[in-house]
XYZ file of N, CA and C in Angstrom:
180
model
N -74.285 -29.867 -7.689
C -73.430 -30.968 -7.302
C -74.141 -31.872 -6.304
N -74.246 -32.998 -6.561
C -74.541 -33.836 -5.390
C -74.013 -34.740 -4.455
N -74.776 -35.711 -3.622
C -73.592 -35.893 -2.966
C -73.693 -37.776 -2.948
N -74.578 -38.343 -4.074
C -75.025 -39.867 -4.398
C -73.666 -40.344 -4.595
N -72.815 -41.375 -3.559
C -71.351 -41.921 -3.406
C -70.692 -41.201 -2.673
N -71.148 -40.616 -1.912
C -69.760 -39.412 -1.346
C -70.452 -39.742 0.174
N -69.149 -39.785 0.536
C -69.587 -39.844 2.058
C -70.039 -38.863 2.764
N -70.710 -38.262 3.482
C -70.961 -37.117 3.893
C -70.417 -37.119 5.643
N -69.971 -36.217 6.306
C -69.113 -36.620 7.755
C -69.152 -35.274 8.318
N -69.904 -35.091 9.463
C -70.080 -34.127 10.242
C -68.947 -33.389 10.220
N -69.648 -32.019 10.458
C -68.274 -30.881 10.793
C -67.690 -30.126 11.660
N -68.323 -30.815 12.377
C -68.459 -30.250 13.874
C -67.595 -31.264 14.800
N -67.241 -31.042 16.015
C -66.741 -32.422 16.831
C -67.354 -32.246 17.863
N -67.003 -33.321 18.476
C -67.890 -33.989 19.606
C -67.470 -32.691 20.850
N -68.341 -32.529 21.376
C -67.585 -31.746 22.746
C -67.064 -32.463 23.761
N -66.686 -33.925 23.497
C -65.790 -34.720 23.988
C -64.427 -34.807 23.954
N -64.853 -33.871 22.696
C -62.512 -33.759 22.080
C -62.158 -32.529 23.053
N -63.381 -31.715 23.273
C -62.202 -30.302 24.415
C -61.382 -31.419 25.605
N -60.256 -30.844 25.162
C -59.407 -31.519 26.176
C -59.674 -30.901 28.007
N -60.289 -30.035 28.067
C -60.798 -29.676 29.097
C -61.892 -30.733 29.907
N -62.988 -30.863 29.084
C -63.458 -32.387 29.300
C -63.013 -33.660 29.110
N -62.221 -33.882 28.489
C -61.399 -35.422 28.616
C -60.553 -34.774 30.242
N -59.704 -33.996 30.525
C -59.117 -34.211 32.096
C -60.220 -34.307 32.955
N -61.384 -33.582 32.720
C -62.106 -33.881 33.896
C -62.649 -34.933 34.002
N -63.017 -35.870 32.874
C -63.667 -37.337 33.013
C -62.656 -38.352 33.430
N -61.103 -38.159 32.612
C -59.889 -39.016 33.091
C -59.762 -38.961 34.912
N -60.229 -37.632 35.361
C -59.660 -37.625 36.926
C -60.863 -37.972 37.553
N -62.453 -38.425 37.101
C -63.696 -38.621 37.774
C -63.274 -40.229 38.424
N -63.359 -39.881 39.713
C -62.956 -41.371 40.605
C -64.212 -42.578 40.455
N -65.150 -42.532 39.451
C -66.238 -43.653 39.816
C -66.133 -44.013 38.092
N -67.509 -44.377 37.746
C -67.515 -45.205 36.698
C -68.372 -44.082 35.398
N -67.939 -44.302 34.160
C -68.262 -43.351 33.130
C -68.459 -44.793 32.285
N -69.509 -44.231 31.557
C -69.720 -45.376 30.322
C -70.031 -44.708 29.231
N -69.241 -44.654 28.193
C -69.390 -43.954 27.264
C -69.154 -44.594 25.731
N -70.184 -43.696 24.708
C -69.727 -44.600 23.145
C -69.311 -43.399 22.689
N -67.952 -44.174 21.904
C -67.450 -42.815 20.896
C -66.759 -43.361 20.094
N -66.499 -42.825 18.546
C -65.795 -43.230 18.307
C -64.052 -42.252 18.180
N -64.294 -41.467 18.531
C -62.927 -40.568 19.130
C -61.865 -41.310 19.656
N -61.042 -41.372 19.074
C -59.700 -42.327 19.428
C -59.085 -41.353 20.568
N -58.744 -40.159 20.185
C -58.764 -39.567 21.431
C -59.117 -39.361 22.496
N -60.261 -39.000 22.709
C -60.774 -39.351 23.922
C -60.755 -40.664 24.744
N -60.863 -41.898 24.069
C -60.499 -42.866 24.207
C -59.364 -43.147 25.108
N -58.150 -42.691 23.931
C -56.783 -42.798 24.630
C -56.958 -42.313 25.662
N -56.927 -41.021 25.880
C -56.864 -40.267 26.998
C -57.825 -40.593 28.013
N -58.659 -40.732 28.427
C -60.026 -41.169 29.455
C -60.126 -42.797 29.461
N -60.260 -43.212 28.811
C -60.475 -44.689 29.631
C -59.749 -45.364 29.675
N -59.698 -46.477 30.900
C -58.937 -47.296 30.985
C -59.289 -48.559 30.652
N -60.151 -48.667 30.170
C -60.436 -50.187 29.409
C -61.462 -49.779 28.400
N -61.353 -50.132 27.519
C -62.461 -50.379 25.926
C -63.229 -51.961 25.434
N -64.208 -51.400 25.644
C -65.281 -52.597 24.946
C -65.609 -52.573 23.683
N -65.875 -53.839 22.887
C -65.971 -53.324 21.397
C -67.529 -54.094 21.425
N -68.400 -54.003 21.294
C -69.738 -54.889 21.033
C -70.048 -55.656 19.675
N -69.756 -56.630 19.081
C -69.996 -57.270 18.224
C -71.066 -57.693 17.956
N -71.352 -58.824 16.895
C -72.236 -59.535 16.605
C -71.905 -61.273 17.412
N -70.858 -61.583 17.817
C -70.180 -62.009 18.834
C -70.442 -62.096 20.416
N -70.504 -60.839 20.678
C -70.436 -60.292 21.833
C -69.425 -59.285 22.533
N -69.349 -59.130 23.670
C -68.632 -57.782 24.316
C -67.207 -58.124 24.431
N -66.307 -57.407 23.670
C -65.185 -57.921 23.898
C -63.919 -56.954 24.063
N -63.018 -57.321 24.939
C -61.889 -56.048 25.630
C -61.313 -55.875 24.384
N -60.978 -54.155 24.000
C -59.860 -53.932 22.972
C -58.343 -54.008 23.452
Protein backbone atom coordinates (compact mmCIF):
# COMPACT_ATOMS: atom_id res chain seq x y z
CA UNK A 1 0.00 0.00 0.00
CA UNK A 2 1.26 3.35 -0.53
CA UNK A 3 0.90 6.48 0.52
CA UNK A 4 1.16 8.84 -3.26
CA UNK A 5 -2.21 11.37 -2.30
CA UNK A 6 -2.62 10.58 1.20
CA UNK A 7 -1.69 12.86 3.60
CA UNK A 8 0.61 11.54 5.97
CA UNK A 9 0.29 13.44 9.83
CA UNK A 10 2.40 12.71 12.72
CA UNK A 11 1.38 10.48 15.57
CA UNK A 12 2.70 11.67 18.17
CA UNK A 13 1.79 15.25 19.83
CA UNK A 14 3.57 18.02 20.65
CA UNK A 15 4.69 17.95 24.36
CA UNK A 16 3.00 21.24 24.32
CA UNK A 17 -0.55 19.62 24.60
CA UNK A 18 0.47 18.11 28.36
CA UNK A 19 -1.71 20.31 30.04
CA UNK A 20 0.85 20.33 32.75
CA UNK A 21 2.99 22.47 30.45
CA UNK A 22 0.40 24.75 29.02
CA UNK A 23 -0.36 25.87 33.14
CA UNK A 24 3.08 26.39 33.59
CA UNK A 25 3.72 28.62 30.46
CA UNK A 26 -0.01 30.33 30.98
CA UNK A 27 1.29 31.36 34.71
CA UNK A 28 5.18 32.35 33.34
CA UNK A 29 5.05 36.26 34.24
CA UNK A 30 7.50 37.45 31.21
CA UNK A 31 7.39 36.88 27.54
CA UNK A 32 7.14 33.30 25.59
CA UNK A 33 7.24 33.28 21.84
CA UNK A 34 6.11 30.41 20.43
CA UNK A 35 4.92 28.61 16.85
CA UNK A 36 2.30 26.05 16.96
CA UNK A 37 -0.17 25.06 15.38
CA UNK A 38 -2.17 23.54 18.49
CA UNK A 39 -5.32 25.40 18.93
CA UNK A 40 -5.10 24.33 22.29
CA UNK A 41 -2.36 25.40 23.56
CA UNK A 42 -3.03 28.47 21.95
CA UNK A 43 -6.33 28.93 23.65
CA UNK A 44 -5.08 28.17 26.79
CA UNK A 45 -1.44 30.06 27.01
CA UNK A 46 -1.48 33.02 25.05
CA UNK A 47 -2.83 36.05 25.20
CA UNK A 48 -2.40 37.43 21.89
CA UNK A 49 -1.73 35.48 18.42
CA UNK A 50 0.23 36.55 15.44
CA UNK A 51 -0.44 35.10 12.12
CA UNK A 52 2.70 35.90 9.62
CA UNK A 53 1.64 36.27 6.11
CA UNK A 54 2.83 37.05 2.83
CA UNK A 55 1.32 40.50 3.91
CA UNK A 56 2.83 40.75 7.02
CA UNK A 57 2.37 40.21 10.92
CA UNK A 58 -1.00 40.35 11.78
CA UNK A 59 -3.19 40.03 15.30
CA UNK A 60 -5.67 36.95 15.19
Amino acid sequence: MGTAGKAIWPRNFSPLSAPVIREVLAQFPGCVISVSHDRRYLEKVCDRVLELTAEGLHEV
